[in-house]
Amino acid sequence: MYEEIRVRGTVQGVGFRPTVYRIAVAHGLCGEVYNDGEGVVIRASGSKESLEKFVRQLQQECPPLARINEITRTCHMSEDKFNFDGFVISQSINNVINTEVTPDAATCVQCQTEIFDPQSPWFRYPFTNCTHCGPRLSIIYSIPYDRSNTSMASFVMCPDCFNSYNDIKNRRFHAQPIACHICGPKAWLERSDGKPFTASMFSMLDEVDAVCTLLQKGEIVAIKGLGGVHLACDATNESAVQKLRHRKQRYHKPFALMARDIAVIEKYCTLNAKERDLLQSPAAPIVLIKKKEQREWGSNKNAPLSPSVAPFSSSLGFILPYTPLHHLILKRMNRPIVFTSGNISDQPQCIDNDEAREKLGQIADYFLLHNRDIVNRVDDSVVRVVGDKTLIIRRARGYAPASINLPSSFASAPSILAMGGELKNTFCLLRQDKAIISQHLGDLENAATFQSYQETLNLYSNLFHHQPEVIAIDKHPEYLSAKLGKELAANKHLVEIQHHHAHIAACMVENGLELGTVPVLGIAFDGLGYGDDGTLWGGEFLLADYRDFIRIATFKPVPMIGGAKAIHQPWRNTYAQLVSNFNWQDLNTKYGNLELFKFLQSKPVVLLNQLIDKRINSPLSSSVGRLFDAVAAAIGICREECSYEGQAAIEMEALVDTFRFNQAYENKESLSYSFEIEKSNNIRYINSASMWIQLLDDLLQNTPSPVIAAKFHQGLINLIVQMVNHLRQEYKFNYIALTGGVFQNTILLEQLQSRLVTLNTSVITHSLVPCNDGGISLGQMVIAAAKLINK
């Protein structure tokens, strides 16, 4: 008699089989363990008591990167095909693929120690790894996760690595990417102009160490890492940072920073315990942290950061080294470096050596390249801490493609592919009762990004052997993801999903709400999404379950003059708000001397009015994102133009931070603007007219812009609470879901949560997927599943 024990979850490439082996031998079991397409199979013979202890200990001592979703045990009475004298790790079996792929993991403490130990075979080896860390998704072609199915297949293990790989007591036992100086990938340094250089040019240990010297001298270096190429320079060198901005054509968006250790970060930021844990976690994301005032940066030993690193931002995005390559580069670096994606702004990150030379040759002065192919492009993840929760802003390396378990009521859902949106795109696969969301792919309006999107979609489909029965798309007729979804849906079921319904459903499912849950009040604020009435929505109060929704409140729509131009030129939104709510001549009579009005009068107002009146490329929109832009432009923030999405709102939030900590103002919470709520055809509409009059009056009185920004934020919070109280009188809901890109604003999210919880209603927010459009593919998928389960 023996037991077959099947383990499903994240159990390949994480040291799970060695752990099984060690525990099985300790309990005197005979049998085998092997990978297959569904996870790990254990066939074991022993006493009933030994088997029970074995399974219990396996769950307790699960490896750091592993995640057990399910263990099933089957007893076999016959031992005809069971001939084992001891316990062994057997060769993997390729069959139906139902297992998971592990995200890439930051270098573990043991490997960090080894690369700086002169007695270690891995001393200063930039590709050191073990079963607890290293590349996973970025190097894999197919599963099971074996070396032959990765870009390490071409590197034949030397005898020492082979012995470590097969030594059950070794941390690298069955570590698929194991390698060393002798047999593994190599890194080398190149000049971008192609000229040779010699070691005598630098005081260095090796070419990786030379990068540190180059950075200290003000050079820009392109560094090929785990999931792509990054551009780096000294973050305290204003000339180098400005040079990088100019060459990369990224003029204002804050740069991410990499620091050698926590101590370096603490020179510039104040960290809480959760932020510290996130920085040092296996996911190793970029963490947005509140920056100190420059006067708090300490002694002259702490070189001040370049003002161009994160202009007009109250936070800094820091990341710690997450590969041995990065650790080796930064060993001698006592100050932060800029660490930004290796691309021209808005293009996909480079992953190939030749591609990097071609596209980054006019940006970087030097290249640090290597010969381990990057199979999957994986950007760095971005997170921030809000209250006691982690808010994921970009879900990529370290998090993707770890699956999200769905509530049990979705168990009978068919296989689904959800295509995602247009901006911050991800797609989502439904297999059995698990959602597999791709890494962040970017904005599909860029042709190169759309090409990358299609390539990644094909790779995931092949990697997971995913054959969808259903395709879910956004309702926007011009989204490229929706158009591609329609092409893929030939002979399949196609489900079109409203954008904000998808936002709310994503929030519901990641908070574990079952299929039959009473409709929630979803508050979805973002830039825009295609509405059921043909207008662009973005300030929505929806009563929603997984299958359907009712629009019960929204903001009064105003034109987006020039369509997409209004996203990049905030003044258009200011003008649209004013002429939609008031007579322009009346406003001019009272406020014409304001600098704002002089600016707007310099624009072609006659033409703008014609566009509005004739509805020419001026779609109506209820977007709160555009309202933020309008207010920001009114007080002089990014009035003429934004260089990246959300810039105006981000800079206005930073202004509010300066106000919140200004001791000159007392009773700050009482300062707010008011909005009006009107009702028509069973929908409540929010009218911003009164808010604008109060704001313009403040401008007349030369009220400081931080005060105006704070009054707008507080007024919006008060408005939402007031609206919720109105809706509670008419509708029943047990949950309030806060979702959409606007809720990346921590002031809005934190204060609103604290106000709403006093209403004895559960407030749910995001922590597993972004609240921005990076999360809507998950929402599309569960809505499609719910509709089909219902049928």
mmCIF file of N, CA, C and O in Angstrom, residues 26-82:
data_model
loop_
_atom_site.group_PDB
_atom_site.id
_atom_site.type_symbol
_atom_site.label_atom_id
_atom_site.label_comp_id
_atom_site.label_asym_id
_atom_site.label_seq_id
_atom_site.Cartn_x
_atom_site.Cartn_y
_atom_site.Cartn_z
ATOM 1 N N ALA A 26 13.566 11.901 6.416
ATOM 2 C CA ALA A 26 13.545 12.034 7.881
ATOM 3 C C ALA A 26 12.494 11.141 8.512
ATOM 4 O O ALA A 26 12.663 10.673 9.649
ATOM 5 N N HIS A 27 11.400 10.874 7.787
ATOM 6 C CA HIS A 27 10.319 10.031 8.320
ATOM 7 C C HIS A 27 10.407 8.591 7.827
ATOM 8 O O HIS A 27 9.468 7.807 8.039
ATOM 9 N N GLY A 28 11.513 8.239 7.171
ATOM 10 C CA GLY A 28 11.728 6.862 6.744
ATOM 11 C C GLY A 28 10.795 6.394 5.636
ATOM 12 O O GLY A 28 10.520 5.190 5.532
ATOM 13 N N LEU A 29 10.305 7.304 4.794
ATOM 14 C CA LEU A 29 9.399 6.925 3.712
ATOM 15 C C LEU A 29 10.181 6.441 2.502
ATOM 16 O O LEU A 29 11.309 6.877 2.244
ATOM 17 N N CYS A 30 9.573 5.569 1.725
ATOM 18 C CA CYS A 30 10.102 5.133 0.435
ATOM 19 C C CYS A 30 9.209 5.704 -0.671
ATOM 20 O O CYS A 30 8.003 5.871 -0.465
ATOM 21 N N GLY A 31 9.808 5.981 -1.819
ATOM 22 C CA GLY A 31 8.987 6.473 -2.920
ATOM 23 C C GLY A 31 9.713 7.481 -3.781
ATOM 24 O O GLY A 31 10.951 7.453 -3.896
ATOM 25 N N GLU A 32 8.944 8.406 -4.356
ATOM 26 C CA GLU A 32 9.524 9.381 -5.288
ATOM 27 C C GLU A 32 8.718 10.683 -5.270
ATOM 28 O O GLU A 32 7.571 10.730 -4.806
ATOM 29 N N VAL A 33 9.326 11.746 -5.802
ATOM 30 C CA VAL A 33 8.653 13.007 -6.020
ATOM 31 C C VAL A 33 9.078 13.515 -7.392
ATOM 32 O O VAL A 33 10.237 13.370 -7.790
ATOM 33 N N TYR A 34 8.142 14.092 -8.131
ATOM 34 C CA TYR A 34 8.470 14.631 -9.449
ATOM 35 C C TYR A 34 7.494 15.752 -9.810
ATOM 36 O O TYR A 34 6.395 15.857 -9.263
ATOM 37 N N ASN A 35 7.954 16.611 -10.732
ATOM 38 C CA ASN A 35 7.099 17.657 -11.289
ATOM 39 C C ASN A 35 6.269 17.099 -12.426
ATOM 40 O O ASN A 35 6.736 16.229 -13.191
ATOM 41 N N ASP A 36 5.051 17.610 -12.572
ATOM 42 C CA ASP A 36 4.303 17.379 -13.799
ATOM 43 C C ASP A 36 3.528 18.657 -14.114
ATOM 44 O O ASP A 36 3.744 19.698 -13.489
ATOM 45 N N GLY A 37 2.649 18.591 -15.087
ATOM 46 C CA GLY A 37 1.953 19.789 -15.542
ATOM 47 C C GLY A 37 0.997 20.386 -14.538
ATOM 48 O O GLY A 37 0.565 21.529 -14.686
ATOM 49 N N GLU A 38 0.647 19.648 -13.477
ATOM 50 C CA GLU A 38 -0.291 20.162 -12.482
ATOM 51 C C GLU A 38 0.380 20.603 -11.200
ATOM 52 O O GLU A 38 -0.268 21.171 -10.324
ATOM 53 N N GLY A 39 1.674 20.333 -11.074
ATOM 54 C CA GLY A 39 2.379 20.728 -9.856
ATOM 55 C C GLY A 39 3.409 19.693 -9.468
ATOM 56 O O GLY A 39 4.324 19.391 -10.236
ATOM 57 N N VAL A 40 3.269 19.123 -8.272
ATOM 58 C CA VAL A 40 4.199 18.122 -7.770
ATOM 59 C C VAL A 40 3.430 16.878 -7.363
ATOM 60 O O VAL A 40 2.371 16.966 -6.729
ATOM 61 N N VAL A 41 3.972 15.713 -7.738
ATOM 62 C CA VAL A 41 3.387 14.421 -7.361
ATOM 63 C C VAL A 41 4.351 13.712 -6.416
ATOM 64 O O VAL A 41 5.553 13.630 -6.695
ATOM 65 N N ILE A 42 3.811 13.219 -5.312
ATOM 66 C CA ILE A 42 4.596 12.451 -4.342
ATOM 67 C C ILE A 42 3.970 11.063 -4.233
ATOM 68 O O ILE A 42 2.765 10.947 -3.978
ATOM 69 N N ARG A 43 4.767 10.040 -4.464
ATOM 70 C CA ARG A 43 4.317 8.655 -4.251
ATOM 71 C C ARG A 43 5.143 8.113 -3.103
ATOM 72 O O ARG A 43 6.365 8.011 -3.197
ATOM 73 N N ALA A 44 4.473 7.793 -1.986
ATOM 74 C CA ALA A 44 5.215 7.460 -0.771
ATOM 75 C C ALA A 44 4.604 6.271 -0.045
ATOM 76 O O ALA A 44 3.378 6.130 0.024
ATOM 77 N N SER A 45 5.487 5.465 0.502
ATOM 78 C CA SER A 45 5.067 4.301 1.283
ATOM 79 C C SER A 45 5.670 4.401 2.678
ATOM 80 O O SER A 45 6.838 4.748 2.832
ATOM 81 N N GLY A 46 4.859 4.088 3.668
ATOM 82 C CA GLY A 46 5.320 4.141 5.056
ATOM 83 C C GLY A 46 4.141 3.905 5.973
ATOM 84 O O GLY A 46 3.009 3.667 5.525
ATOM 85 N N SER A 47 4.378 3.987 7.267
ATOM 86 C CA SER A 47 3.285 3.786 8.213
ATOM 87 C C SER A 47 2.305 4.948 8.111
ATOM 88 O O SER A 47 2.660 6.058 7.678
ATOM 89 N N LYS A 48 1.080 4.714 8.546
ATOM 90 C CA LYS A 48 0.060 5.763 8.513
ATOM 91 C C LYS A 48 0.501 6.965 9.329
ATOM 92 O O LYS A 48 0.331 8.118 8.916
ATOM 93 N N GLU A 49 1.111 6.710 10.469
ATOM 94 C CA GLU A 49 1.554 7.796 11.336
ATOM 95 C C GLU A 49 2.658 8.611 10.667
ATOM 96 O O GLU A 49 2.665 9.839 10.708
ATOM 97 N N SER A 50 3.607 7.919 9.985
ATOM 98 C CA SER A 50 4.700 8.607 9.305
ATOM 99 C C SER A 50 4.191 9.480 8.172
ATOM 100 O O SER A 50 4.668 10.608 7.967
ATOM 101 N N LEU A 51 3.217 8.965 7.421
ATOM 102 C CA LEU A 51 2.651 9.725 6.306
ATOM 103 C C LEU A 51 1.919 10.974 6.808
ATOM 104 O O LEU A 51 2.020 12.044 6.206
ATOM 105 N N GLU A 52 1.199 10.823 7.917
ATOM 106 C CA GLU A 52 0.489 11.973 8.485
ATOM 107 C C GLU A 52 1.475 13.047 8.942
ATOM 108 O O GLU A 52 1.289 14.238 8.685
ATOM 109 N N LYS A 53 2.529 12.612 9.617
ATOM 110 C CA LYS A 53 3.540 13.563 10.084
ATOM 111 C C LYS A 53 4.250 14.221 8.904
ATOM 112 O O LYS A 53 4.581 15.410 8.939
ATOM 113 N N PHE A 54 4.490 13.432 7.853
ATOM 114 C CA PHE A 54 5.151 13.949 6.655
ATOM 115 C C PHE A 54 4.341 15.087 6.032
ATOM 116 O O PHE A 54 4.874 16.167 5.749
ATOM 117 N N VAL A 55 3.050 14.888 5.822
ATOM 118 C CA VAL A 55 2.198 15.895 5.179
ATOM 119 C C VAL A 55 2.100 17.136 6.063
ATOM 120 O O VAL A 55 2.156 18.278 5.574
ATOM 121 N N ARG A 56 1.974 16.925 7.366
ATOM 122 C CA ARG A 56 1.856 18.054 8.279
ATOM 123 C C ARG A 56 3.147 18.890 8.281
ATOM 124 O O ARG A 56 3.108 20.120 8.213
ATOM 125 N N GLN A 57 4.291 18.217 8.304
ATOM 126 C CA GLN A 57 5.565 18.933 8.320
ATOM 127 C C GLN A 57 5.821 19.639 6.988
ATOM 128 O O GLN A 57 6.384 20.743 6.954
ATOM 129 N N LEU A 58 5.370 19.033 5.893
ATOM 130 C CA LEU A 58 5.536 19.648 4.568
ATOM 131 C C LEU A 58 4.801 20.985 4.503
ATOM 132 O O LEU A 58 5.310 21.969 3.954
ATOM 133 N N GLN A 59 3.615 21.034 5.088
ATOM 134 C CA GLN A 59 2.861 22.278 5.103
ATOM 135 C C GLN A 59 3.518 23.324 6.007
ATOM 136 O O GLN A 59 3.525 24.512 5.699
ATOM 137 N N GLN A 60 4.092 22.858 7.103
ATOM 138 C CA GLN A 60 4.713 23.784 8.061
ATOM 139 C C GLN A 60 6.046 24.334 7.553
ATOM 140 O O GLN A 60 6.411 25.466 7.856
ATOM 141 N N GLU A 61 6.782 23.541 6.765
ATOM 142 C CA GLU A 61 8.121 23.917 6.330
ATOM 143 C C GLU A 61 8.176 24.186 4.829
ATOM 144 O O GLU A 61 9.198 23.966 4.180
ATOM 145 N N CYS A 62 7.089 24.684 4.291
ATOM 146 C CA CYS A 62 7.019 25.041 2.877
ATOM 147 C C CYS A 62 8.138 26.042 2.547
ATOM 148 O O CYS A 62 8.352 27.001 3.297
ATOM 149 N N PRO A 63 8.888 25.878 1.452
ATOM 150 C CA PRO A 63 9.982 26.796 1.109
ATOM 151 C C PRO A 63 9.506 28.239 0.982
ATOM 152 O O PRO A 63 8.321 28.489 0.721
ATOM 153 N N PRO A 64 10.401 29.210 1.142
ATOM 154 C CA PRO A 64 10.016 30.627 1.183
ATOM 155 C C PRO A 64 9.222 31.105 -0.026
ATOM 156 O O PRO A 64 8.302 31.912 0.127
ATOM 157 N N LEU A 65 9.564 30.639 -1.210
ATOM 158 C CA LEU A 65 8.892 31.132 -2.424
ATOM 159 C C LEU A 65 7.716 30.266 -2.852
ATOM 160 O O LEU A 65 7.022 30.588 -3.805
ATOM 161 N N ALA A 66 7.491 29.159 -2.144
ATOM 162 C CA ALA A 66 6.418 28.246 -2.521
ATOM 163 C C ALA A 66 5.080 28.688 -1.928
ATOM 164 O O ALA A 66 5.033 29.407 -0.923
ATOM 165 N N ARG A 67 4.013 28.256 -2.565
ATOM 166 C CA ARG A 67 2.668 28.494 -2.041
ATOM 167 C C ARG A 67 1.820 27.259 -2.346
ATOM 168 O O ARG A 67 1.618 26.912 -3.509
ATOM 169 N N ILE A 68 1.353 26.583 -1.313
ATOM 170 C CA ILE A 68 0.512 25.399 -1.488
ATOM 171 C C ILE A 68 -0.943 25.842 -1.556
ATOM 172 O O ILE A 68 -1.465 26.427 -0.609
ATOM 173 N N ASN A 69 -1.583 25.566 -2.674
ATOM 174 C CA ASN A 69 -3.009 25.862 -2.808
ATOM 175 C C ASN A 69 -3.878 24.676 -2.413
ATOM 176 O O ASN A 69 -4.974 24.846 -1.872
ATOM 177 N N GLU A 70 -3.368 23.479 -2.692
ATOM 178 C CA GLU A 70 -4.206 22.289 -2.463
ATOM 179 C C GLU A 70 -3.326 21.049 -2.341
ATOM 180 O O GLU A 70 -2.321 20.912 -3.053
ATOM 181 N N ILE A 71 -3.694 20.165 -1.413
ATOM 182 C CA ILE A 71 -3.061 18.852 -1.297
ATOM 183 C C ILE A 71 -4.165 17.804 -1.368
ATOM 184 O O ILE A 71 -5.133 17.853 -0.608
ATOM 185 N N THR A 72 -4.040 16.859 -2.303
ATOM 186 C CA THR A 72 -4.995 15.746 -2.387
ATOM 187 C C THR A 72 -4.228 14.437 -2.191
ATOM 188 O O THR A 72 -3.112 14.276 -2.694
ATOM 189 N N ARG A 73 -4.848 13.509 -1.457
ATOM 190 C CA ARG A 73 -4.183 12.245 -1.133
ATOM 191 C C ARG A 73 -5.051 11.076 -1.593
ATOM 192 O O ARG A 73 -6.247 11.035 -1.320
ATOM 193 N N THR A 74 -4.418 10.154 -2.293
ATOM 194 C CA THR A 74 -5.116 8.958 -2.790
ATOM 195 C C THR A 74 -4.360 7.720 -2.325
ATOM 196 O O THR A 74 -3.138 7.611 -2.532
ATOM 197 N N CYS A 75 -5.063 6.786 -1.729
ATOM 198 C CA CYS A 75 -4.447 5.555 -1.227
ATOM 199 C C CYS A 75 -4.535 4.461 -2.289
ATOM 200 O O CYS A 75 -5.600 4.235 -2.875
ATOM 201 N N HIS A 76 -3.404 3.800 -2.586
ATOM 202 C CA HIS A 76 -3.362 2.697 -3.546
ATOM 203 C C HIS A 76 -3.014 1.411 -2.783
ATOM 204 O O HIS A 76 -1.984 1.340 -2.108
ATOM 205 N N MET A 77 -3.855 0.411 -2.922
ATOM 206 C CA MET A 77 -3.637 -0.848 -2.207
ATOM 207 C C MET A 77 -2.579 -1.701 -2.873
ATOM 208 O O MET A 77 -1.815 -2.401 -2.217
ATOM 209 N N SER A 78 -2.504 -1.642 -4.210
ATOM 210 C CA SER A 78 -1.545 -2.482 -4.925
ATOM 211 C C SER A 78 -0.212 -1.769 -5.048
ATOM 212 O O SER A 78 -0.149 -0.563 -5.291
ATOM 213 N N GLU A 79 0.878 -2.531 -4.876
ATOM 214 C CA GLU A 79 2.216 -1.972 -5.024
ATOM 215 C C GLU A 79 2.947 -2.598 -6.200
ATOM 216 O O GLU A 79 4.178 -2.631 -6.253
ATOM 217 N N ASP A 80 2.165 -3.055 -7.221
ATOM 218 C CA ASP A 80 2.786 -3.724 -8.369
ATOM 219 C C ASP A 80 3.785 -2.829 -9.085
ATOM 220 O O ASP A 80 4.824 -3.285 -9.565
ATOM 221 N N LYS A 81 3.446 -1.526 -9.189
ATOM 222 C CA LYS A 81 4.322 -0.598 -9.908
ATOM 223 C C LYS A 81 5.094 0.312 -8.941
ATOM 224 O O LYS A 81 5.579 1.358 -9.323
ATOM 225 N N PHE A 82 5.181 -0.143 -7.723
ATOM 226 C CA PHE A 82 5.847 0.682 -6.700
ATOM 227 C C PHE A 82 7.043 -0.097 -6.163
ATOM 228 O O PHE A 82 6.930 -0.954 -5.289
#
